[in-house]
Structure formats: C-alpha cells, structure tokens
PDB file of C-alpha atoms in Angstrom:
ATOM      1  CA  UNK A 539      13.713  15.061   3.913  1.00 66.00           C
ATOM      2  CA  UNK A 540      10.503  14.552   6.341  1.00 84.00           C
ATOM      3  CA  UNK A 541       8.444  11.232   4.920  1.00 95.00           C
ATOM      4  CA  UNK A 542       4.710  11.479   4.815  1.00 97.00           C
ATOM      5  CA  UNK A 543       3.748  11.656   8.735  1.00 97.00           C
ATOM      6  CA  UNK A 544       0.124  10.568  10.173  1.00 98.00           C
ATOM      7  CA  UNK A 545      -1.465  11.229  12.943  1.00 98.00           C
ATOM      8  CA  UNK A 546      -2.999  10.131  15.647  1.00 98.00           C
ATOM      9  CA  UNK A 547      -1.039   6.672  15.434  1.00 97.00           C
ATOM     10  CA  UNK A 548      -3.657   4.977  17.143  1.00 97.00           C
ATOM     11  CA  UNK A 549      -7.243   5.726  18.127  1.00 98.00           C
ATOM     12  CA  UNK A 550      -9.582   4.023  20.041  1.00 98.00           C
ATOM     13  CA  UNK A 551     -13.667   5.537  20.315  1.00 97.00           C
ATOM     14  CA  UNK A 552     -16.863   4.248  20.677  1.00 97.00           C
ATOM     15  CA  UNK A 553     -19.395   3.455  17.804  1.00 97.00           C
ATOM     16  CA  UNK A 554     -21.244   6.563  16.912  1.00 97.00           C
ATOM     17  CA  UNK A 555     -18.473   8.983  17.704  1.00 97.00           C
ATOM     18  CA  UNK A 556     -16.628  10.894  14.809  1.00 97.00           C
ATOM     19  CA  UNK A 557     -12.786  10.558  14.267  1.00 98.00           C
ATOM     20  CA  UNK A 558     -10.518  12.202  12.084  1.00 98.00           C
ATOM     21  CA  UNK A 559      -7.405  11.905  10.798  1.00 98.00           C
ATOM     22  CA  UNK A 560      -4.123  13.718   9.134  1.00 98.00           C
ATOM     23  CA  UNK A 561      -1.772  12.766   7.343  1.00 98.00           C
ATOM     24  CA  UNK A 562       0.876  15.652   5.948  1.00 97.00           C
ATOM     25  CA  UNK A 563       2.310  14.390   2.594  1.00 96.00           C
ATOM     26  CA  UNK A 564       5.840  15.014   1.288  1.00 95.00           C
ATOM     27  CA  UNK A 565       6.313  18.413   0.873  1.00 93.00           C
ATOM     28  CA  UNK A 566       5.805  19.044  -3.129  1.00 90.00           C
ATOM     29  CA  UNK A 567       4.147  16.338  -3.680  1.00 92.00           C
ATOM     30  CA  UNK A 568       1.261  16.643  -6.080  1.00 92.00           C
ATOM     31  CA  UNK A 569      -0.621  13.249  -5.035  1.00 93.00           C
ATOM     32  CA  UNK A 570      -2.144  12.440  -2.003  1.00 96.00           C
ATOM     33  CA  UNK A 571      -3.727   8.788  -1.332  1.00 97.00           C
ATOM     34  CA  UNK A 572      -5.307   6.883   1.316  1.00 98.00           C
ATOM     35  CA  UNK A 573      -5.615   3.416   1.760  1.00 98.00           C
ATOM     36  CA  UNK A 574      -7.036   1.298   4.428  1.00 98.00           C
ATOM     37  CA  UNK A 575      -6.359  -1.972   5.710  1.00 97.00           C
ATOM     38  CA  UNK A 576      -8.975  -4.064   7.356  1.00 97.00           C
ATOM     39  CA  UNK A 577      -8.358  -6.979   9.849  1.00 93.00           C
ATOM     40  CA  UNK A 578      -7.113 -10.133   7.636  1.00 92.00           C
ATOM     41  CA  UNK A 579      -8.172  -8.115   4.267  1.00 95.00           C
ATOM     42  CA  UNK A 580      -5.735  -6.244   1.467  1.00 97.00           C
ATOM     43  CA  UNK A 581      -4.624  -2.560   1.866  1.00 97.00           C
ATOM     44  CA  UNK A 582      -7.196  -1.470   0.079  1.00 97.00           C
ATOM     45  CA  UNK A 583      -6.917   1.451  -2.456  1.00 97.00           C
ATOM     46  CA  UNK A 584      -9.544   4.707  -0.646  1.00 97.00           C
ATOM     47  CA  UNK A 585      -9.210   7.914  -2.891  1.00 96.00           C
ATOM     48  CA  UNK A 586      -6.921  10.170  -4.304  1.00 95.00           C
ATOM     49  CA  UNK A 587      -6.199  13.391  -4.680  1.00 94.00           C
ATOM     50  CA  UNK A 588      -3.800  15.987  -6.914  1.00 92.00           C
ATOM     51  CA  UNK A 589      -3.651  19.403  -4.761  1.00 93.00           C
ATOM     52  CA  UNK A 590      -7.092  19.898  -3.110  1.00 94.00           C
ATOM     53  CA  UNK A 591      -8.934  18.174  -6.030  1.00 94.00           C
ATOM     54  CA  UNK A 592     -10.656  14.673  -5.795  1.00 94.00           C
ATOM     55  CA  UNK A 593      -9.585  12.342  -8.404  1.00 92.00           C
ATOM     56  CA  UNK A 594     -10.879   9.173  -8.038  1.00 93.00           C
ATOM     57  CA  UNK A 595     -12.647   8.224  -4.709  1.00 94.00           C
ATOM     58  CA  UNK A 596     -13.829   5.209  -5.939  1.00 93.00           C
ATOM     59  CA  UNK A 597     -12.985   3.247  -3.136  1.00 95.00           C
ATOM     60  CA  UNK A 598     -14.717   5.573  -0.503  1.00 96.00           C
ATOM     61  CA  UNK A 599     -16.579   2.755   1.381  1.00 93.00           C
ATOM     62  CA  UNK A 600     -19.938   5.179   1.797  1.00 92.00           C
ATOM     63  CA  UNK A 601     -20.932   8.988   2.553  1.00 93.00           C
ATOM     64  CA  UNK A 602     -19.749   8.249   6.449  1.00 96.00           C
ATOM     65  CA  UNK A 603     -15.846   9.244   5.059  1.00 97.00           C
ATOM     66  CA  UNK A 604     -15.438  12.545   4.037  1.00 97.00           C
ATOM     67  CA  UNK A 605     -11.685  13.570   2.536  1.00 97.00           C
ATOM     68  CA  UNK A 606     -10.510  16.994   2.620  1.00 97.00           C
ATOM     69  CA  UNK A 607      -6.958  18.522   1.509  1.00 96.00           C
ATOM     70  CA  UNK A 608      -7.983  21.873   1.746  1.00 85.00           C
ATOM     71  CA  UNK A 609      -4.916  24.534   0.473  1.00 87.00           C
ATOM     72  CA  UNK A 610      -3.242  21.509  -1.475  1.00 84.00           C
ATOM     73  CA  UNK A 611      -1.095  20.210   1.432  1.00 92.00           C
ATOM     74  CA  UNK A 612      -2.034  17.646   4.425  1.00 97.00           C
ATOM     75  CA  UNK A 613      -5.380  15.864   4.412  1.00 98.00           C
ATOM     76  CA  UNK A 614      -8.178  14.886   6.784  1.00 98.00           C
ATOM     77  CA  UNK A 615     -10.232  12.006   6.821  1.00 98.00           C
ATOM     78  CA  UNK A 616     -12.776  11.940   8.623  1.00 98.00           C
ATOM     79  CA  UNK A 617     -15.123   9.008   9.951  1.00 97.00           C
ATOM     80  CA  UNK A 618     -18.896  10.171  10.970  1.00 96.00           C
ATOM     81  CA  UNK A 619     -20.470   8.364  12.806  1.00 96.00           C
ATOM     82  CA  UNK A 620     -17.787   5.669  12.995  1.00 97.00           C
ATOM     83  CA  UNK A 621     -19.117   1.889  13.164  1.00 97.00           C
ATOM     84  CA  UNK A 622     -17.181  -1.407  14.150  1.00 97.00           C
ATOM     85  CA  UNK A 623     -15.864  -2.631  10.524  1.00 96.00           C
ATOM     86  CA  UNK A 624     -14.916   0.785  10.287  1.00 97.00           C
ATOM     87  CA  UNK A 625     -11.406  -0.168  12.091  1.00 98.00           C
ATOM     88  CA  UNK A 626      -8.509  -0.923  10.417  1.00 98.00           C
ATOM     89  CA  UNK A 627      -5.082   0.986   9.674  1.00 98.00           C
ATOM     90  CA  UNK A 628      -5.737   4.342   7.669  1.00 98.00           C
ATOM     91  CA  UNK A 629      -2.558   4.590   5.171  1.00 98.00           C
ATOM     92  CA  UNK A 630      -1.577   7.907   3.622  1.00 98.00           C
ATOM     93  CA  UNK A 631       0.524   7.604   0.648  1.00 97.00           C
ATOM     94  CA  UNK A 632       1.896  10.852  -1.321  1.00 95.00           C
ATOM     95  CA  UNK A 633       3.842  10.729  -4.693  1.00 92.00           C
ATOM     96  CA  UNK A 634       4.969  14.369  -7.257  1.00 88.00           C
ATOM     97  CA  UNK A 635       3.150  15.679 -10.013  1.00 75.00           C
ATOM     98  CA  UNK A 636       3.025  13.355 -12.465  1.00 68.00           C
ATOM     99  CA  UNK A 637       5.849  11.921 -14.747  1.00 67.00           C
ATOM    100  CA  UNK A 638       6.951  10.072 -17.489  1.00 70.00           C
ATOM    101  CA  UNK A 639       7.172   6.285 -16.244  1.00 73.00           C
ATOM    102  CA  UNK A 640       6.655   5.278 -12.461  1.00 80.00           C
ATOM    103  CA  UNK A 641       6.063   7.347  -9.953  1.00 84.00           C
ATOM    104  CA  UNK A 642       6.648   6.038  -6.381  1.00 90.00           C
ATOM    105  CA  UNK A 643       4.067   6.262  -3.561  1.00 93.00           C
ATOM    106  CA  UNK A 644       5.439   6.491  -0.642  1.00 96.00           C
ATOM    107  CA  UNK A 645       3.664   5.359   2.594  1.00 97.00           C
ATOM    108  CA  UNK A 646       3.126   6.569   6.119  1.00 98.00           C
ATOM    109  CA  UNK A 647       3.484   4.558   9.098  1.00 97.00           C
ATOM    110  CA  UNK A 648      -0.540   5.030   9.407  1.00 98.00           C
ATOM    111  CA  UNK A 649      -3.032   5.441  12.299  1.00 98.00           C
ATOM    112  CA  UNK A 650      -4.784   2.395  13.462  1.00 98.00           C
ATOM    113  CA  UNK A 651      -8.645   3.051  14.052  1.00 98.00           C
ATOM    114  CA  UNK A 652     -10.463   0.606  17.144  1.00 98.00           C
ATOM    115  CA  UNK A 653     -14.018   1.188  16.965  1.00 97.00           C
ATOM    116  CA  UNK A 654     -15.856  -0.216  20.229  1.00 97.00           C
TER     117      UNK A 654
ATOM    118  CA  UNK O  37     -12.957 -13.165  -6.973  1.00 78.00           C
ATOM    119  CA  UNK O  38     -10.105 -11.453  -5.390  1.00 85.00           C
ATOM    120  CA  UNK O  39      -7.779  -8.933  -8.406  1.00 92.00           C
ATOM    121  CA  UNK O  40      -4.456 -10.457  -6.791  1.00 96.00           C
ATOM    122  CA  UNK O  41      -4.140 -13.417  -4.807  1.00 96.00           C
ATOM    123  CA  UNK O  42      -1.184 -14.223  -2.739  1.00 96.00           C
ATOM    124  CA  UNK O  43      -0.185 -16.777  -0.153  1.00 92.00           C
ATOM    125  CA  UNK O  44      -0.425 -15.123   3.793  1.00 92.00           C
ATOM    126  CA  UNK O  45       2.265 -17.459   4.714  1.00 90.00           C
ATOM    127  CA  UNK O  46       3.518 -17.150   7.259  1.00 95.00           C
ATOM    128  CA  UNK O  47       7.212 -18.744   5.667  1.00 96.00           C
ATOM    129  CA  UNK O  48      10.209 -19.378   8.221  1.00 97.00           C
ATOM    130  CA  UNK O  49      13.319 -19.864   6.299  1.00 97.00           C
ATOM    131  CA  UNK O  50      16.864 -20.304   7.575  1.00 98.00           C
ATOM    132  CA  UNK O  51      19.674 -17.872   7.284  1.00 98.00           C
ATOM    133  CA  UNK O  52      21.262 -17.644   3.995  1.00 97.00           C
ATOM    134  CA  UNK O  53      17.843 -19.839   2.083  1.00 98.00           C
ATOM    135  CA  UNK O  54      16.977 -18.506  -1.385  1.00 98.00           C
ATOM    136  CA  UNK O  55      13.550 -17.675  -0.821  1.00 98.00           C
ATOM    137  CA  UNK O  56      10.540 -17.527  -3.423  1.00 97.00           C
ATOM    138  CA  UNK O  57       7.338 -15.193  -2.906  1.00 98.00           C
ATOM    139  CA  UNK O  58       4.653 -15.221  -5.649  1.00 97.00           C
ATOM    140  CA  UNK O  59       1.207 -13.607  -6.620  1.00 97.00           C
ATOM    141  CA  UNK O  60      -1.110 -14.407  -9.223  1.00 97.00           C
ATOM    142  CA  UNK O  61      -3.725 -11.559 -10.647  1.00 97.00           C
ATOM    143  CA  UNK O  62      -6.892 -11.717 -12.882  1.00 95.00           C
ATOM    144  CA  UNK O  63      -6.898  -7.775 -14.316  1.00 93.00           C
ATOM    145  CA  UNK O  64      -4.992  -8.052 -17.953  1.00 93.00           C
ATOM    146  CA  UNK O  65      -4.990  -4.294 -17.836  1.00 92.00           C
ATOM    147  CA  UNK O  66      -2.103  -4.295 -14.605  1.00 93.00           C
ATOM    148  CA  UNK O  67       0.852  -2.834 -16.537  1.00 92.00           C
ATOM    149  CA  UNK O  68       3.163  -2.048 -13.574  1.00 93.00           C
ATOM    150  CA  UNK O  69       4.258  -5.051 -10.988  1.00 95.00           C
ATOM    151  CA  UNK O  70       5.651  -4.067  -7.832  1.00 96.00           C
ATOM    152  CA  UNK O  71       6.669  -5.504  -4.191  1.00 98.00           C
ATOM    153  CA  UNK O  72       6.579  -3.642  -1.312  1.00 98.00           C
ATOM    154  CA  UNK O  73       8.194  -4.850   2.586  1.00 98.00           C
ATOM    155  CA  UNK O  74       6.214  -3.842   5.972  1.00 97.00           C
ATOM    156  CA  UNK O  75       7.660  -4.015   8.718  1.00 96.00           C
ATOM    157  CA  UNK O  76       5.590  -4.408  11.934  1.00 93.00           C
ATOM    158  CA  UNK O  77       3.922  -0.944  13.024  1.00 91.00           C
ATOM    159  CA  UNK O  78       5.247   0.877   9.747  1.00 95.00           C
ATOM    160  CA  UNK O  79       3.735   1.607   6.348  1.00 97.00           C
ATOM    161  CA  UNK O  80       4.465  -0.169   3.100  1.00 97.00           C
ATOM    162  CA  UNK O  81       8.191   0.336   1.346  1.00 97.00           C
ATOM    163  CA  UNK O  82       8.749   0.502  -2.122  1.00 96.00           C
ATOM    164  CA  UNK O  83      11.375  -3.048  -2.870  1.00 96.00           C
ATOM    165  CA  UNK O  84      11.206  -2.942  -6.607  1.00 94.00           C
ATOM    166  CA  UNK O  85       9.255  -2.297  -9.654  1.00 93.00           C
ATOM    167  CA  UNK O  86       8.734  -4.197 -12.856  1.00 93.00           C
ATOM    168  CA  UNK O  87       7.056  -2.559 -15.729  1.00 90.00           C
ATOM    169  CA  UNK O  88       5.145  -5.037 -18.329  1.00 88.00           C
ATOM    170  CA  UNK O  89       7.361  -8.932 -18.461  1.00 87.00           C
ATOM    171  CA  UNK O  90      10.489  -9.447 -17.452  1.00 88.00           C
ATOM    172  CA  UNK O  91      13.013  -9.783 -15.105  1.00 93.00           C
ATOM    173  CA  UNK O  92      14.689  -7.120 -12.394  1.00 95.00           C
ATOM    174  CA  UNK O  93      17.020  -7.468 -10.316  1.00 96.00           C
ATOM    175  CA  UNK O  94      18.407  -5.381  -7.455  1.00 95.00           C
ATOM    176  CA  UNK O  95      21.430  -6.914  -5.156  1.00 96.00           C
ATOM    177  CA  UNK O  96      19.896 -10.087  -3.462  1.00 97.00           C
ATOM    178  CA  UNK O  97      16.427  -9.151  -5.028  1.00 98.00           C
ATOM    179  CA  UNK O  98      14.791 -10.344  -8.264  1.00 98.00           C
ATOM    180  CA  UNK O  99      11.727  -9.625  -9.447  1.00 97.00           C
ATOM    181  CA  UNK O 100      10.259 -11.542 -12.344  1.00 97.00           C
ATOM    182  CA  UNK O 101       6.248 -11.017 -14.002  1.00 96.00           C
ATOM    183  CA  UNK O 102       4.783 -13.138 -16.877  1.00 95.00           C
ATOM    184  CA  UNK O 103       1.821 -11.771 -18.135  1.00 94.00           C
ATOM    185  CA  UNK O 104       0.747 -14.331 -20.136  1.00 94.00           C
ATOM    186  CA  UNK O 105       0.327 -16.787 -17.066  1.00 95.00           C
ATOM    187  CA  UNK O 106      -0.658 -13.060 -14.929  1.00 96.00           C
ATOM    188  CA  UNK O 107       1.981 -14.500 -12.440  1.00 96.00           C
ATOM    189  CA  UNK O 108       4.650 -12.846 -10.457  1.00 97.00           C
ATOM    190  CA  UNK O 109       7.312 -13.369  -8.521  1.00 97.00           C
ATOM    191  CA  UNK O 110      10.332 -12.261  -6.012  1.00 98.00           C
ATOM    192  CA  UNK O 111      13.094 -13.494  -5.117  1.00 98.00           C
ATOM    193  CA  UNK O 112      15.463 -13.260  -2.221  1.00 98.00           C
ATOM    194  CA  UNK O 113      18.797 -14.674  -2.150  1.00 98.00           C
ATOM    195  CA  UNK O 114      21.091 -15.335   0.786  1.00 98.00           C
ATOM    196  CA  UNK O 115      18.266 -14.196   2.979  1.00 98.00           C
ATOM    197  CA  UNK O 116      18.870 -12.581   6.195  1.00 98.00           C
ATOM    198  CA  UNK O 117      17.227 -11.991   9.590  1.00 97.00           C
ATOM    199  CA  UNK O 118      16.594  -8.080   8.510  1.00 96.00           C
ATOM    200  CA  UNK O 119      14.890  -9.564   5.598  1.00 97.00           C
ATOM    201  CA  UNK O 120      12.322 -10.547   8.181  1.00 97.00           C
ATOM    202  CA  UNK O 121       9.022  -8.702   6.957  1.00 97.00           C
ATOM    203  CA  UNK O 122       5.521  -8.909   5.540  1.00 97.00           C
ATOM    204  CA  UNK O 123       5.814  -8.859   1.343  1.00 98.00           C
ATOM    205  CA  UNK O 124       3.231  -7.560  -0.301  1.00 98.00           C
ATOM    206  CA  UNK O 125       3.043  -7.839  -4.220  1.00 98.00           C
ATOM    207  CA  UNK O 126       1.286  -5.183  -5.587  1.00 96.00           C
ATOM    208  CA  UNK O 127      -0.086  -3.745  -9.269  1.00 95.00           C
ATOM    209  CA  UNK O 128      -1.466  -0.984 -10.929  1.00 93.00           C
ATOM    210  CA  UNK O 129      -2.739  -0.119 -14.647  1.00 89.00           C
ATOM    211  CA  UNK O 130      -0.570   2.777 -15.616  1.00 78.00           C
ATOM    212  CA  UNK O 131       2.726   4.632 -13.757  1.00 69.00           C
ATOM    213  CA  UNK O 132       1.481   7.927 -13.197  1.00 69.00           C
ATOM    214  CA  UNK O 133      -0.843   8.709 -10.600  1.00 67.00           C
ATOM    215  CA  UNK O 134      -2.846   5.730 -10.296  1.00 81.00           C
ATOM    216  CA  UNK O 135      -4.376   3.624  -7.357  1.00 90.00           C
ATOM    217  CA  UNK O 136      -2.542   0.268  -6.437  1.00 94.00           C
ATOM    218  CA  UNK O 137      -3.930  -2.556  -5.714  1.00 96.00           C
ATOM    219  CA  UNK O 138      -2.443  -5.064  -3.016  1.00 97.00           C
ATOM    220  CA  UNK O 139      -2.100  -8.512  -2.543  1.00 97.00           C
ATOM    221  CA  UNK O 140      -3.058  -9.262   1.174  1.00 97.00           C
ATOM    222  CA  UNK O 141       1.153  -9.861   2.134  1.00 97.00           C
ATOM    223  CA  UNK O 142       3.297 -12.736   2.947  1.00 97.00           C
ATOM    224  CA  UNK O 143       4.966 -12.690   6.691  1.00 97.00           C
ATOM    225  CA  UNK O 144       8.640 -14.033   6.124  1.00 97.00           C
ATOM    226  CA  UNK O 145      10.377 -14.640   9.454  1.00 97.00           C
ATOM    227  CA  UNK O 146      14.525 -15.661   8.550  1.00 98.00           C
ATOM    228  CA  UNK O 147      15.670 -17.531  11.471  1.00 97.00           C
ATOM    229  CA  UNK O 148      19.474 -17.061  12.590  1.00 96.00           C
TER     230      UNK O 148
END
C-alpha cells in the first residue's frame, strides 16, 4: 500500500510569488493534516480536514494559506504571495475515519519551501 | 511558554548504550503520549503510543508518561547505529482525529 506522497519535494521562489503544494493521502483515509516545520521551531500542527470539509484550521498562520481537498482525496496548499518566514517543510499527514481509541497519522516525506 | 519542551540534543551514544529521551508538557488536557523517529529527508514515524500513565514497551523500546509530574519518557535499549534518528515526543488531547502537538526532536547519533 502507497504511503501519503507530497509533492514538489523541494521548492525554491522568490518573495511575492505563489506556490502550491499536494500531498495525496492514503487512499481511504478520512483525515487529511498538514503541518509545518519552521527552521529550529516544532512541527507545528496547520489544519485538518475529514473529506473536503475544514475541521479545525486553527493553526493557519494568516489568509496568505489557502487549503483545498476538493472531491475528498489529495490536497493543495497554497502560499500567496509567499514571504521569507514562510519557508519551512510542509508535512501532510492522513489517518481513516475515525475510531474507537488511537488512530495513527501517518506522515509524508514533505516538500521543503525556500523563499528568497 | 512552549506546550512541550524537549532537549534538541544532539546525544552520541555508543553501540549497545541504554539510552534515555524525555519531554516535559504544561497542557493537563494531553491524554495520548506518543514518540515518533525522523530520519533525515523523511517525514515523522509512528515508534509507540501511550494512552493516559503508564508504561509500554515494544522490543528494545519503552515508553513511560506520568501525568502527575506531565513528564515523559523513552527508552532505548541495546541501541544500535539504525537507531540513529531525530525523536520527537509528541501529544494530543483525545485519539480520534485530533491535531498533535510536537516537541521540537532530539538528534541521537549511535556510534559503531
């Protein structure tokens, strides 16, 4: 079974210019989450979603981000217009519907964003 | 103040060491404790999970959490060069779908 793939692995643009990225979950997998890690800072938690539905995006640093998971499967993030602490490694996590006790997220190798 | 602290390291042990990560947290509401490995260029992995205090263990891994002193730890026994990773302890408030939050990782490099 495929793990949760992202893509681009790495990008590199200029400050102003928009970027976005995918990340294709597990296939069945309810949950969809992305998480960002900043230079010498904690992954930090980004939103969620269960199919195409926002559940918590709490953590969406400011209107700049938009998510989309349009159709329930893979989801875009997208950065616009992208600024210099905006880089960092994007994480995509996906984990099934929910269940009775824990339910795993499981991570993909994520895309590492260099804003010049 | 940061939710969950934990030690960057990094910690060079020798082959075969018993070796001792820990995190301490300030949210009382964190109900499920768990540690995840990184190795360089890939995402997080999954280790093992504690739910509420206690002890786990798994092969050469334990996992303990104390609540009442919000501290946790893991444990790696008979370490080995493949154990060579970044640790990251890491919590959340309920099982289900819920966001985690991370300590910032502790870079172990076992030495041969």
């Amino acid at each position: 079974e495929a793990g949760v793939t992202q893509f681009p692995s790495h990008s590199v643009i200029e400050k102003g210019q928009t970027v976005t990225l995918r990340c294709d979950p597990i296939s069945g997998h309810d949950n969809l989450y992305w998480y960002r890690r900043v230079m010498g800072k904690e992954i930090k938690f980004l939103l969620h979603f269960v199919k195409e539905s926002k559940q918590d995006e709490s953590g969406m640093p400011n209107n700049r981000f938009l998510a989309e998971r349009t159709g329930g499967t893979y989801s875009t993030l997208k950065v616009q217009p992208a600024e210099l602490e905006d880089s960092g490694v994007y994480f995509c996590a996906s984990s099934q519907r929910d269940r009775v006790g824990y339910n795993e997220q499981f991570f993909g190798p994520g895309t590492r964003l260099t804003v010049l | 103040q940061k939710e969950v602290e934990q030690d960057p390291g990094p910690l060079s042990v020798p082959e075969g060491a018993i070796v001792s990560l820990n995190c301490t947290y300030s949210n009382s509401a964190f109900q499920y404790f768990m540690w995840y490995r990184q190795y360089s260029r890939k995402g997080p992995e999954l280790l093992m999970y504690t739910y509420s205090s206690g002890n786990k263990e798994d092969g050469r891994f334990t996992a303990q959490v104390d609540k009442s002193s919000k501290y946790i730890s893991l444990f790696i026994r008979d370490s080995q060069p493949s154990d060579s990773a970044t640790y990251l302890c890491a919590m959340s408030r309920s099982g289900g779908y819920q966001k985690v939050t991370f300590g910032i990782g502790t870079k172990l490099q076992v030495i041969p």
